[in-house]
mmCIF file of C-alpha atoms in Angstrom:
data_model
loop_
_atom_site.group_PDB
_atom_site.id
_atom_site.type_symbol
_atom_site.label_atom_id
_atom_site.label_comp_id
_atom_site.label_asym_id
_atom_site.label_seq_id
_atom_site.Cartn_x
_atom_site.Cartn_y
_atom_site.Cartn_z
ATOM 1 C CA UNK A 278 234.856 42.881 -179.433
ATOM 2 C CA UNK A 279 234.820 39.387 -177.685
ATOM 3 C CA UNK A 280 231.916 37.222 -176.825
ATOM 4 C CA UNK A 281 231.997 34.632 -174.555
ATOM 5 C CA UNK A 282 231.128 31.193 -175.959
ATOM 6 C CA UNK A 283 232.279 28.614 -173.290
ATOM 7 C CA UNK A 284 230.797 28.657 -169.598
ATOM 8 C CA UNK A 285 234.373 29.500 -167.728
ATOM 9 C CA UNK A 286 235.109 31.928 -170.211
ATOM 10 C CA UNK A 287 231.232 33.396 -169.813
ATOM 11 C CA UNK A 288 231.448 33.543 -165.747
ATOM 12 C CA UNK A 289 234.715 35.257 -165.761
ATOM 13 C CA UNK A 290 234.175 37.424 -168.559
ATOM 14 C CA UNK A 291 230.598 38.287 -166.692
ATOM 15 C CA UNK A 292 232.120 39.294 -163.600
ATOM 16 C CA UNK A 293 234.563 41.581 -165.218
ATOM 17 C CA UNK A 294 232.001 43.212 -167.569
ATOM 18 C CA UNK A 295 229.943 43.738 -164.899
ATOM 19 C CA UNK A 296 232.381 45.612 -162.862
ATOM 20 C CA UNK A 297 233.552 48.013 -165.927
ATOM 21 C CA UNK A 298 229.720 48.605 -167.311
ATOM 22 C CA UNK A 299 229.216 49.737 -163.471
ATOM 23 C CA UNK A 300 232.270 51.738 -163.697
ATOM 24 C CA UNK A 301 231.279 53.521 -167.266
ATOM 25 C CA UNK A 302 228.453 54.716 -165.518
ATOM 26 C CA UNK A 303 231.011 56.029 -162.611
ATOM 27 C CA UNK A 304 232.979 57.653 -165.454
ATOM 28 C CA UNK A 305 230.267 59.164 -166.971
ATOM 29 C CA UNK A 306 228.714 60.802 -163.916
ATOM 30 C CA UNK A 307 232.148 62.076 -162.757
ATOM 31 C CA UNK A 308 231.973 63.953 -166.013
ATOM 32 C CA UNK A 309 229.160 65.561 -165.134
ATOM 33 C CA UNK A 310 229.721 66.386 -161.128
ATOM 34 C CA UNK A 311 233.446 67.677 -161.420
ATOM 35 C CA UNK A 312 232.790 70.984 -162.600
ATOM 36 C CA UNK A 313 230.497 71.755 -159.798
ATOM 37 C CA UNK A 314 233.363 73.104 -157.149
ATOM 38 C CA UNK A 315 234.739 74.961 -160.103
ATOM 39 C CA UNK A 316 231.800 77.496 -161.103
ATOM 40 C CA UNK A 317 232.809 80.043 -158.744
ATOM 41 C CA UNK A 318 235.981 79.685 -160.702
ATOM 42 C CA UNK A 319 234.804 80.020 -164.170
ATOM 43 C CA UNK A 320 232.517 82.913 -162.890
ATOM 44 C CA UNK A 321 235.664 84.864 -161.488
ATOM 45 C CA UNK A 322 237.685 84.358 -164.603
ATOM 46 C CA UNK A 323 234.636 85.016 -167.166
ATOM 47 C CA UNK A 324 232.147 87.292 -165.129
ATOM 48 C CA UNK A 325 229.237 85.628 -165.498
ATOM 49 C CA UNK A 326 225.800 85.003 -163.063
ATOM 50 C CA UNK A 327 223.622 82.255 -161.595
ATOM 51 C CA UNK A 328 221.690 82.417 -164.934
ATOM 52 C CA UNK A 329 224.572 81.556 -166.950
ATOM 53 C CA UNK A 330 225.926 78.851 -164.343
ATOM 54 C CA UNK A 331 222.533 77.478 -163.922
ATOM 55 C CA UNK A 332 222.230 77.022 -168.023
ATOM 56 C CA UNK A 333 225.476 75.561 -168.268
ATOM 57 C CA UNK A 334 224.835 73.087 -166.010
ATOM 58 C CA UNK A 335 221.632 72.598 -167.706
ATOM 59 C CA UNK A 336 222.869 72.066 -171.244
ATOM 60 C CA UNK A 337 224.354 68.701 -169.628
ATOM 61 C CA UNK A 338 220.179 67.528 -169.567
ATOM 62 C CA UNK A 339 219.606 68.721 -173.040
ATOM 63 C CA UNK A 340 222.667 66.836 -174.758
ATOM 64 C CA UNK A 341 221.252 63.815 -172.478
ATOM 65 C CA UNK A 342 217.641 64.413 -173.749
ATOM 66 C CA UNK A 343 218.722 64.369 -177.195
ATOM 67 C CA UNK A 344 220.877 61.126 -176.962
ATOM 68 C CA UNK A 345 218.248 59.116 -175.094
ATOM 69 C CA UNK A 346 215.539 60.366 -177.589
ATOM 70 C CA UNK A 347 217.513 59.414 -180.448
ATOM 71 C CA UNK A 348 219.543 56.281 -179.066
ATOM 72 C CA UNK A 349 217.530 55.109 -176.115
ATOM 73 C CA UNK A 350 215.941 52.062 -177.784
ATOM 74 C CA UNK A 351 219.191 51.063 -179.980
ATOM 75 C CA UNK A 352 220.936 48.959 -177.518
ATOM 76 C CA UNK A 353 217.780 46.600 -177.247
ATOM 77 C CA UNK A 354 218.156 46.297 -181.127
ATOM 78 C CA UNK A 355 221.555 45.448 -181.224
ATOM 79 C CA UNK A 356 223.481 42.230 -180.966
ATOM 80 C CA UNK A 357 225.997 43.689 -178.224
ATOM 81 C CA UNK A 358 225.007 46.700 -175.730
ATOM 82 C CA UNK A 359 229.178 47.578 -176.066
ATOM 83 C CA UNK A 360 228.006 48.934 -179.582
ATOM 84 C CA UNK A 361 226.200 51.872 -178.077
ATOM 85 C CA UNK A 362 228.263 52.119 -174.442
ATOM 86 C CA UNK A 363 231.838 52.128 -176.061
ATOM 87 C CA UNK A 364 231.018 55.136 -178.297
ATOM 88 C CA UNK A 365 229.571 56.889 -175.592
ATOM 89 C CA UNK A 366 232.604 56.721 -173.436
ATOM 90 C CA UNK A 367 234.501 58.181 -176.294
ATOM 91 C CA UNK A 368 232.041 61.120 -176.560
ATOM 92 C CA UNK A 369 232.278 61.464 -172.491
ATOM 93 C CA UNK A 370 236.133 61.718 -172.687
ATOM 94 C CA UNK A 371 235.649 64.052 -175.709
ATOM 95 C CA UNK A 372 233.670 66.545 -172.910
ATOM 96 C CA UNK A 373 236.250 66.077 -170.430
ATOM 97 C CA UNK A 374 239.079 67.196 -172.953
ATOM 98 C CA UNK A 375 236.888 70.346 -173.906
ATOM 99 C CA UNK A 376 236.772 71.046 -170.397
ATOM 100 C CA UNK A 377 240.581 70.572 -169.914
ATOM 101 C CA UNK A 378 241.222 72.896 -172.454
ATOM 102 C CA UNK A 379 238.555 75.524 -172.289
ATOM 103 C CA UNK A 380 239.329 79.285 -172.894
ATOM 104 C CA UNK A 381 235.904 80.741 -173.067
ATOM 105 C CA UNK A 382 232.474 80.211 -171.648
ATOM 106 C CA UNK A 383 231.487 78.540 -174.752
ATOM 107 C CA UNK A 384 233.692 75.600 -174.110
ATOM 108 C CA UNK A 385 232.037 75.014 -171.142
ATOM 109 C CA UNK A 386 228.999 74.915 -172.792
ATOM 110 C CA UNK A 387 230.223 72.439 -175.608
ATOM 111 C CA UNK A 388 232.154 70.210 -172.449
ATOM 112 C CA UNK A 389 228.825 69.728 -171.029
ATOM 113 C CA UNK A 390 226.683 69.316 -174.219
ATOM 114 C CA UNK A 391 229.197 66.530 -174.856
ATOM 115 C CA UNK A 392 229.128 64.943 -171.301
ATOM 116 C CA UNK A 393 225.251 65.155 -171.804
ATOM 117 C CA UNK A 394 225.697 63.353 -174.996
ATOM 118 C CA UNK A 395 227.682 60.618 -173.777
ATOM 119 C CA UNK A 396 225.493 59.809 -170.412
ATOM 120 C CA UNK A 397 222.287 59.836 -172.602
ATOM 121 C CA UNK A 398 223.699 57.220 -174.902
ATOM 122 C CA UNK A 399 225.105 54.819 -172.325
ATOM 123 C CA UNK A 400 222.399 55.107 -169.315
ATOM 124 C CA UNK A 401 219.717 52.930 -170.963
ATOM 125 C CA UNK A 402 222.286 50.711 -172.475
ATOM 126 C CA UNK A 403 224.233 50.479 -169.168
ATOM 127 C CA UNK A 404 221.288 50.141 -167.021
ATOM 128 C CA UNK A 405 219.965 46.865 -168.942
ATOM 129 C CA UNK A 406 223.422 45.690 -169.102
ATOM 130 C CA UNK A 407 223.613 45.536 -165.595
ATOM 131 C CA UNK A 408 220.649 43.215 -165.111
ATOM 132 C CA UNK A 409 221.750 41.009 -168.016
ATOM 133 C CA UNK A 410 224.999 40.789 -166.132
ATOM 134 C CA UNK A 411 223.916 39.950 -162.667
ATOM 135 C CA UNK A 412 224.181 36.241 -161.970
ATOM 136 C CA UNK A 413 220.544 35.748 -160.754
ATOM 137 C CA UNK A 414 218.807 38.368 -163.410
ATOM 138 C CA UNK A 415 217.843 40.451 -160.309
ATOM 139 C CA UNK A 416 216.115 43.835 -161.725
ATOM 140 C CA UNK A 417 216.503 45.431 -158.047
ATOM 141 C CA UNK A 418 219.514 44.657 -157.220
ATOM 142 C CA UNK A 419 220.755 45.870 -160.915
ATOM 143 C CA UNK A 420 218.929 49.072 -160.167
ATOM 144 C CA UNK A 421 220.600 49.485 -156.909
ATOM 145 C CA UNK A 422 224.435 48.764 -157.960
ATOM 146 C CA UNK A 423 223.905 50.979 -161.091
ATOM 147 C CA UNK A 424 222.678 53.531 -158.927
ATOM 148 C CA UNK A 425 225.531 53.475 -156.439
ATOM 149 C CA UNK A 426 228.134 53.628 -159.512
ATOM 150 C CA UNK A 427 226.188 56.900 -160.389
ATOM 151 C CA UNK A 428 226.362 58.005 -156.574
ATOM 152 C CA UNK A 429 229.954 57.584 -156.621
ATOM 153 C CA UNK A 430 230.772 59.319 -159.645
ATOM 154 C CA UNK A 431 228.473 62.073 -158.260
ATOM 155 C CA UNK A 432 230.175 62.307 -154.767
ATOM 156 C CA UNK A 433 233.945 61.887 -156.101
ATOM 157 C CA UNK A 434 233.388 64.422 -158.464
ATOM 158 C CA UNK A 435 233.393 67.574 -156.197
ATOM 159 C CA UNK A 436 235.958 66.186 -154.441
ATOM 160 C CA UNK A 437 238.436 65.486 -156.948
ATOM 161 C CA UNK A 438 238.393 69.110 -158.441
ATOM 162 C CA UNK A 439 238.539 70.410 -154.862
ATOM 163 C CA UNK A 440 241.401 68.868 -153.910
ATOM 164 C CA UNK A 441 242.989 69.982 -157.093
ATOM 165 C CA UNK A 442 241.642 73.703 -156.250
ATOM 166 C CA UNK A 443 243.308 73.628 -152.741
ATOM 167 C CA UNK A 444 246.569 72.217 -153.828
ATOM 168 C CA UNK A 445 246.718 74.634 -156.889
ATOM 169 C CA UNK A 446 247.330 71.158 -159.127
ATOM 170 C CA UNK A 447 245.755 72.759 -162.546
ATOM 171 C CA UNK A 448 242.178 72.608 -160.937
ATOM 172 C CA UNK A 449 240.804 73.235 -164.342
ATOM 173 C CA UNK A 450 242.813 71.196 -166.470
ATOM 174 C CA UNK A 451 244.129 68.510 -164.444
ATOM 175 C CA UNK A 452 240.879 66.524 -162.957
ATOM 176 C CA UNK A 453 239.217 66.291 -166.796
ATOM 177 C CA UNK A 454 242.582 64.992 -168.129
ATOM 178 C CA UNK A 455 242.209 62.471 -165.631
ATOM 179 C CA UNK A 456 238.360 61.723 -166.309
ATOM 180 C CA UNK A 457 239.233 61.509 -170.426
ATOM 181 C CA UNK A 458 241.674 58.925 -169.452
ATOM 182 C CA UNK A 459 239.279 56.847 -167.108
ATOM 183 C CA UNK A 460 236.637 56.850 -169.903
ATOM 184 C CA UNK A 461 239.385 55.665 -172.308
ATOM 185 C CA UNK A 462 240.563 52.953 -170.175
ATOM 186 C CA UNK A 463 237.098 51.463 -169.443
ATOM 187 C CA UNK A 464 235.937 52.121 -173.096
ATOM 188 C CA UNK A 465 239.161 49.612 -174.073
ATOM 189 C CA UNK A 466 238.508 47.074 -171.246
ATOM 190 C CA UNK A 467 235.092 46.675 -172.353
ATOM 191 C CA UNK A 468 236.008 46.023 -175.822
ATOM 192 C CA UNK A 469 238.971 43.503 -174.825
ATOM 193 C CA UNK A 470 236.583 41.590 -171.978
ATOM 194 C CA UNK A 471 234.269 38.373 -173.162
ATOM 195 C CA UNK A 472 230.740 39.396 -173.182
ATOM 196 C CA UNK A 473 227.934 36.980 -172.645
ATOM 197 C CA UNK A 474 225.883 36.350 -175.867
ATOM 198 C CA UNK A 475 222.195 37.517 -175.410
ATOM 199 C CA UNK A 476 219.346 37.272 -178.325
ATOM 200 C CA UNK A 477 218.353 40.556 -179.793
ATOM 201 C CA UNK A 478 215.338 41.262 -181.983
ATOM 202 C CA UNK A 479 216.818 42.830 -185.135
ATOM 203 C CA UNK A 480 217.917 46.239 -185.423
ATOM 204 C CA UNK A 481 215.313 48.792 -186.354
ATOM 205 C CA UNK A 482 214.819 52.435 -186.602
ATOM 206 C CA UNK A 483 214.588 54.019 -183.130
ATOM 207 C CA UNK A 484 211.715 56.641 -184.778
ATOM 208 C CA UNK A 485 209.703 53.927 -185.454
ATOM 209 C CA UNK A 486 208.495 53.361 -181.914
ATOM 210 C CA UNK A 487 204.659 53.862 -182.365
ATOM 211 C CA UNK A 488 204.040 51.834 -185.417
ATOM 212 C CA UNK A 489 205.930 48.631 -184.157
ATOM 213 C CA UNK A 490 203.227 46.064 -183.156
ATOM 214 C CA UNK A 491 203.973 45.457 -179.298
ATOM 215 C CA UNK A 492 206.036 48.880 -178.796
ATOM 216 C CA UNK A 493 206.727 51.401 -176.446
ATOM 217 C CA UNK A 494 203.361 52.961 -176.285
ATOM 218 C CA UNK A 495 201.323 50.223 -175.501
ATOM 219 C CA UNK A 496 203.760 49.240 -172.850
ATOM 220 C CA UNK A 497 203.632 52.644 -171.437
ATOM 221 C CA UNK A 498 199.926 52.525 -171.255
ATOM 222 C CA UNK A 499 199.990 49.670 -169.660
ATOM 223 C CA UNK A 500 202.476 50.585 -166.738
ATOM 224 C CA UNK A 501 201.848 54.582 -166.748
ATOM 225 C CA UNK A 502 200.672 54.683 -163.125
ATOM 226 C CA UNK A 503 204.056 53.354 -161.694
ATOM 227 C CA UNK A 504 206.097 54.431 -164.451
ATOM 228 C CA UNK A 505 204.545 58.472 -164.305
ATOM 229 C CA UNK A 506 204.902 57.796 -160.556
ATOM 230 C CA UNK A 507 208.861 57.057 -160.738
ATOM 231 C CA UNK A 508 209.114 59.851 -163.034
ATOM 232 C CA UNK A 509 208.060 62.329 -161.014
ATOM 233 C CA UNK A 510 209.774 61.037 -158.384
ATOM 234 C CA UNK A 511 213.023 61.345 -160.420
ATOM 235 C CA UNK A 512 212.289 64.798 -161.556
ATOM 236 C CA UNK A 513 211.812 65.696 -157.887
ATOM 237 C CA UNK A 514 214.643 64.217 -156.538
ATOM 238 C CA UNK A 515 217.163 65.423 -159.395
ATOM 239 C CA UNK A 516 215.691 68.984 -159.906
ATOM 240 C CA UNK A 517 216.588 69.417 -155.824
ATOM 241 C CA UNK A 518 219.930 67.956 -155.998
ATOM 242 C CA UNK A 519 221.061 69.458 -159.104
ATOM 243 C CA UNK A 520 220.161 72.728 -157.666
ATOM 244 C CA UNK A 521 222.550 72.258 -154.697
ATOM 245 C CA UNK A 522 225.340 70.668 -157.470
ATOM 246 C CA UNK A 523 225.116 73.680 -159.667
ATOM 247 C CA UNK A 524 224.814 76.343 -157.119
ATOM 248 C CA UNK A 525 225.433 75.035 -153.443
ATOM 249 C CA UNK A 526 228.890 76.395 -153.462
ATOM 250 C CA UNK A 527 227.392 79.829 -154.598
ATOM 251 C CA UNK A 528 225.057 79.283 -151.687
ATOM 252 C CA UNK A 529 227.245 78.766 -149.065
ATOM 253 C CA UNK A 530 229.425 81.459 -150.248
ATOM 254 C CA UNK A 531 227.013 84.290 -151.030
ATOM 255 C CA UNK A 532 224.412 83.289 -148.275
ATOM 256 C CA UNK A 533 226.793 82.867 -145.765
ATOM 257 C CA UNK A 534 229.830 84.302 -146.680
ATOM 258 C CA UNK A 535 231.566 80.849 -146.315
ATOM 259 C CA UNK A 536 233.913 81.157 -149.219
ATOM 260 C CA UNK A 537 236.442 78.320 -148.790
ATOM 261 C CA UNK A 538 236.300 75.876 -151.674
ATOM 262 C CA UNK A 539 236.349 72.756 -149.338
ATOM 263 C CA UNK A 540 233.113 73.718 -147.892
ATOM 264 C CA UNK A 541 230.889 73.673 -150.991
ATOM 265 C CA UNK A 542 232.944 70.746 -152.317
ATOM 266 C CA UNK A 543 232.844 68.367 -148.971
ATOM 267 C CA UNK A 544 228.980 69.930 -148.568
ATOM 268 C CA UNK A 545 228.070 68.396 -152.124
ATOM 269 C CA UNK A 546 230.391 65.313 -151.432
ATOM 270 C CA UNK A 547 228.448 64.646 -148.361
ATOM 271 C CA UNK A 548 225.238 64.912 -150.005
ATOM 272 C CA UNK A 549 226.231 62.306 -152.744
ATOM 273 C CA UNK A 550 227.717 59.912 -150.081
ATOM 274 C CA UNK A 551 224.714 60.097 -147.888
ATOM 275 C CA UNK A 552 222.759 59.331 -151.159
ATOM 276 C CA UNK A 553 224.942 56.377 -152.136
ATOM 277 C CA UNK A 554 224.964 54.878 -148.653
ATOM 278 C CA UNK A 555 220.863 54.811 -148.344
ATOM 279 C CA UNK A 556 220.612 53.672 -151.910
ATOM 280 C CA UNK A 557 222.882 50.720 -150.588
ATOM 281 C CA UNK A 558 220.542 50.316 -147.532
ATOM 282 C CA UNK A 559 217.496 50.634 -149.501
ATOM 283 C CA UNK A 560 218.501 47.631 -151.794
ATOM 284 C CA UNK A 561 216.267 45.311 -150.417
ATOM 285 C CA UNK A 562 213.411 47.137 -149.670
ATOM 286 C CA UNK A 563 210.058 47.998 -151.394
ATOM 287 C CA UNK A 564 210.888 50.438 -154.165
ATOM 288 C CA UNK A 565 207.571 52.018 -154.219
ATOM 289 C CA UNK A 566 207.752 52.961 -150.536
ATOM 290 C CA UNK A 567 211.346 54.120 -150.650
ATOM 291 C CA UNK A 568 210.494 56.093 -153.562
ATOM 292 C CA UNK A 569 207.349 58.017 -151.829
ATOM 293 C CA UNK A 570 209.034 58.176 -148.588
ATOM 294 C CA UNK A 571 212.220 59.678 -149.947
ATOM 295 C CA UNK A 572 210.350 62.180 -151.993
ATOM 296 C CA UNK A 573 208.256 63.378 -149.008
ATOM 297 C CA UNK A 574 211.886 63.573 -146.877
ATOM 298 C CA UNK A 575 213.591 65.718 -149.691
ATOM 299 C CA UNK A 576 210.896 68.225 -149.771
ATOM 300 C CA UNK A 577 210.971 68.623 -146.019
ATOM 301 C CA UNK A 578 214.717 68.825 -145.896
ATOM 302 C CA UNK A 579 214.326 71.194 -148.752
ATOM 303 C CA UNK A 580 212.095 73.492 -146.695
ATOM 304 C CA UNK A 581 214.736 73.243 -144.067
ATOM 305 C CA UNK A 582 217.343 74.213 -145.966
ATOM 306 C CA UNK A 583 215.200 77.381 -146.814
ATOM 307 C CA UNK A 584 214.437 78.300 -143.511
ATOM 308 C CA UNK A 585 218.542 77.926 -142.954
ATOM 309 C CA UNK A 586 218.868 80.545 -145.559
ATOM 310 C CA UNK A 587 216.097 82.849 -144.433
ATOM 311 C CA UNK A 588 217.444 82.960 -140.705
ATOM 312 C CA UNK A 589 221.189 83.109 -141.442
ATOM 313 C CA UNK A 590 221.967 79.673 -140.094
ATOM 314 C CA UNK A 591 224.675 77.805 -142.055
ATOM 315 C CA UNK A 592 224.643 74.942 -139.976
ATOM 316 C CA UNK A 593 220.869 74.556 -140.681
ATOM 317 C CA UNK A 594 221.285 74.720 -144.351
ATOM 318 C CA UNK A 595 224.189 72.335 -144.636
ATOM 319 C CA UNK A 596 222.111 69.636 -142.369
ATOM 320 C CA UNK A 597 219.273 70.104 -144.695
ATOM 321 C CA UNK A 598 221.306 69.592 -147.492
ATOM 322 C CA UNK A 599 222.599 66.045 -145.663
ATOM 323 C CA UNK A 600 219.064 65.284 -145.466
ATOM 324 C CA UNK A 601 217.958 66.311 -149.277
ATOM 325 C CA UNK A 602 220.803 63.504 -149.776
ATOM 326 C CA UNK A 603 219.044 60.817 -147.702
ATOM 327 C CA UNK A 604 215.462 61.429 -149.164
ATOM 328 C CA UNK A 605 217.257 61.777 -152.834
ATOM 329 C CA UNK A 606 219.346 58.249 -152.329
ATOM 330 C CA UNK A 607 215.839 56.577 -151.265
ATOM 331 C CA UNK A 608 213.557 58.133 -153.862
ATOM 332 C CA UNK A 609 216.096 57.446 -156.731
ATOM 333 C CA UNK A 610 216.783 53.967 -155.950
ATOM 334 C CA UNK A 611 213.037 53.316 -155.363
ATOM 335 C CA UNK A 612 212.242 55.199 -158.428
ATOM 336 C CA UNK A 613 214.663 53.131 -160.449
ATOM 337 C CA UNK A 614 213.641 49.959 -159.134
ATOM 338 C CA UNK A 615 209.947 50.597 -159.650
ATOM 339 C CA UNK A 616 210.826 51.192 -163.459
ATOM 340 C CA UNK A 617 212.892 48.115 -163.473
ATOM 341 C CA UNK A 618 210.136 45.970 -161.836
ATOM 342 C CA UNK A 619 207.601 46.719 -164.398
ATOM 343 C CA UNK A 620 209.961 47.182 -167.845
ATOM 344 C CA UNK A 621 209.177 43.944 -169.780
ATOM 345 C CA UNK A 622 212.689 42.372 -170.630
ATOM 346 C CA UNK A 623 212.969 43.033 -174.471
ATOM 347 C CA UNK A 624 211.932 46.911 -173.886
ATOM 348 C CA UNK A 625 214.153 47.370 -170.829
ATOM 349 C CA UNK A 626 216.748 49.875 -171.975
ATOM 350 C CA UNK A 627 213.774 51.818 -174.097
ATOM 351 C CA UNK A 628 211.684 51.920 -170.679
ATOM 352 C CA UNK A 629 214.898 53.178 -168.825
ATOM 353 C CA UNK A 630 215.895 55.532 -171.358
ATOM 354 C CA UNK A 631 212.445 57.014 -171.367
ATOM 355 C CA UNK A 632 212.371 57.246 -167.465
ATOM 356 C CA UNK A 633 215.732 59.285 -167.384
ATOM 357 C CA UNK A 634 214.326 61.404 -170.567
ATOM 358 C CA UNK A 635 211.607 62.355 -167.875
ATOM 359 C CA UNK A 636 213.797 63.093 -165.295
ATOM 360 C CA UNK A 637 216.342 65.044 -167.716
ATOM 361 C CA UNK A 638 213.949 67.017 -168.900
ATOM 362 C CA UNK A 639 211.821 67.668 -165.777
ATOM 363 C CA UNK A 640 215.372 68.785 -164.677
ATOM 364 C CA UNK A 641 216.280 71.224 -167.247
ATOM 365 C CA UNK A 642 213.435 74.024 -167.250
ATOM 366 C CA UNK A 643 212.936 74.335 -163.417
ATOM 367 C CA UNK A 644 217.065 74.454 -163.257
ATOM 368 C CA UNK A 645 217.308 77.564 -165.561
ATOM 369 C CA UNK A 646 214.345 79.122 -164.193
ATOM 370 C CA UNK A 647 215.866 79.119 -160.796
ATOM 371 C CA UNK A 648 219.101 80.678 -161.696
ATOM 372 C CA UNK A 649 216.994 83.571 -163.708
ATOM 373 C CA UNK A 650 215.014 83.912 -160.591
ATOM 374 C CA UNK A 651 218.018 84.003 -158.201
ATOM 375 C CA UNK A 652 219.902 86.659 -160.775
ATOM 376 C CA UNK A 653 216.649 88.758 -160.391
ATOM 377 C CA UNK A 654 215.675 88.516 -156.787
ATOM 378 C CA UNK A 655 218.392 87.071 -154.893
ATOM 379 C CA UNK A 656 219.242 83.286 -154.132
ATOM 380 C CA UNK A 657 216.865 83.348 -151.040
ATOM 381 C CA UNK A 658 213.952 83.994 -153.642
ATOM 382 C CA UNK A 659 215.273 81.340 -155.639
ATOM 383 C CA UNK A 660 215.102 78.686 -152.874
ATOM 384 C CA UNK A 661 211.516 80.069 -152.282
ATOM 385 C CA UNK A 662 210.606 79.202 -155.762
ATOM 386 C CA UNK A 663 212.189 75.825 -155.721
ATOM 387 C CA UNK A 664 210.262 74.985 -152.485
ATOM 388 C CA UNK A 665 206.867 76.191 -154.115
ATOM 389 C CA UNK A 666 207.410 73.867 -156.983
ATOM 390 C CA UNK A 667 208.714 70.894 -154.952
ATOM 391 C CA UNK A 668 205.658 70.948 -152.801
ATOM 392 C CA UNK A 669 203.279 70.942 -155.921
ATOM 393 C CA UNK A 670 205.280 67.939 -157.265
ATOM 394 C CA UNK A 671 205.118 65.986 -153.895
ATOM 395 C CA UNK A 672 201.429 66.488 -153.550
ATOM 396 C CA UNK A 673 201.052 64.878 -157.255
ATOM 397 C CA UNK A 674 203.292 61.997 -156.675
ATOM 398 C CA UNK A 675 201.260 61.479 -153.465
ATOM 399 C CA UNK A 676 197.832 61.347 -155.481
ATOM 400 C CA UNK A 677 199.572 58.971 -157.847
ATOM 401 C CA UNK A 678 200.972 56.775 -154.976
ATOM 402 C CA UNK A 679 197.031 55.846 -153.895
ATOM 403 C CA UNK A 680 196.602 54.214 -157.120
ATOM 404 C CA UNK A 681 200.195 51.764 -156.655
ATOM 405 C CA UNK A 682 198.358 50.265 -153.720
#
């Protein structure tokens, strides 16, 4: 891998590296969201219900959790963060290939698991690299740019698969072949580009966190209030966002008899585009205020979606999903910005990884539970269950918010 030694090469290489690190985040998230529009196709092909759909979606979080727990601190200890980012992209490419070749539910589980492992391995390293590659080392701006890259991948994924589905262009193969190529090209570009030299603590075992002097546990004790507030906001926004990403087309088809793939795809894409726009707008705002206000708006919009499903108003439901996107964008960028602000530079990837561990862990169990509830008592009952859980979480967040002031 190329390292930048002269100032001119460093400036040019840093700009290009910054772009490709953001693209690596986008590629990883594309790998996650592209199947969303196709779950109804897989359900019809292999005859499974909402619980299996939710489990396929949630196993991504299991892979992400495993990678974050094992590798979350590793890039803080290596001389070059690409040593984590590039292999993670290769794992993402393997997950996309598994989807492209899928001929059973097992392959869907395996593809999602690989996608989760790749994303989990990358997320802490890529977010930390975004800060280091920023010309002013601006943590909040880096968090916003990473969040925008995240949302770009999240919004484009359903559109890509919906277009392939609508045009009949091998919808269960072509999108994933393109994603595998994107991951490979991004990995090759990162290997070839100059990279700034950053001093690192010598590599050590990630299993040794508690025993190290000045390790992550003392740091977490010092930042516990903003960290746990941010983690709750992430869990809240992601669990609701993931529900619509996994089951949104199912909601519109079964609750309102809107079966055209474009309805679900563009509702999900609109959700993510609104979220990305709000993240860009919030880049200069107080992260804590964005996090709290966004979380409250997410819950209010979810209640509107539930009411729309209850009374049979598809327009209210779809508008509610878009307003959830507004709150999701503010809460996500606010939570990420809060964590970036309080994380020490030498533990940034570790703290960011633990932040995402909390988000993925909190997202996995509720999503599977929601699928089981939906299969047992119906999709409307599942929405009511989700709304009750969201109210409990936002009340906890508001209680912690008083201690942030």
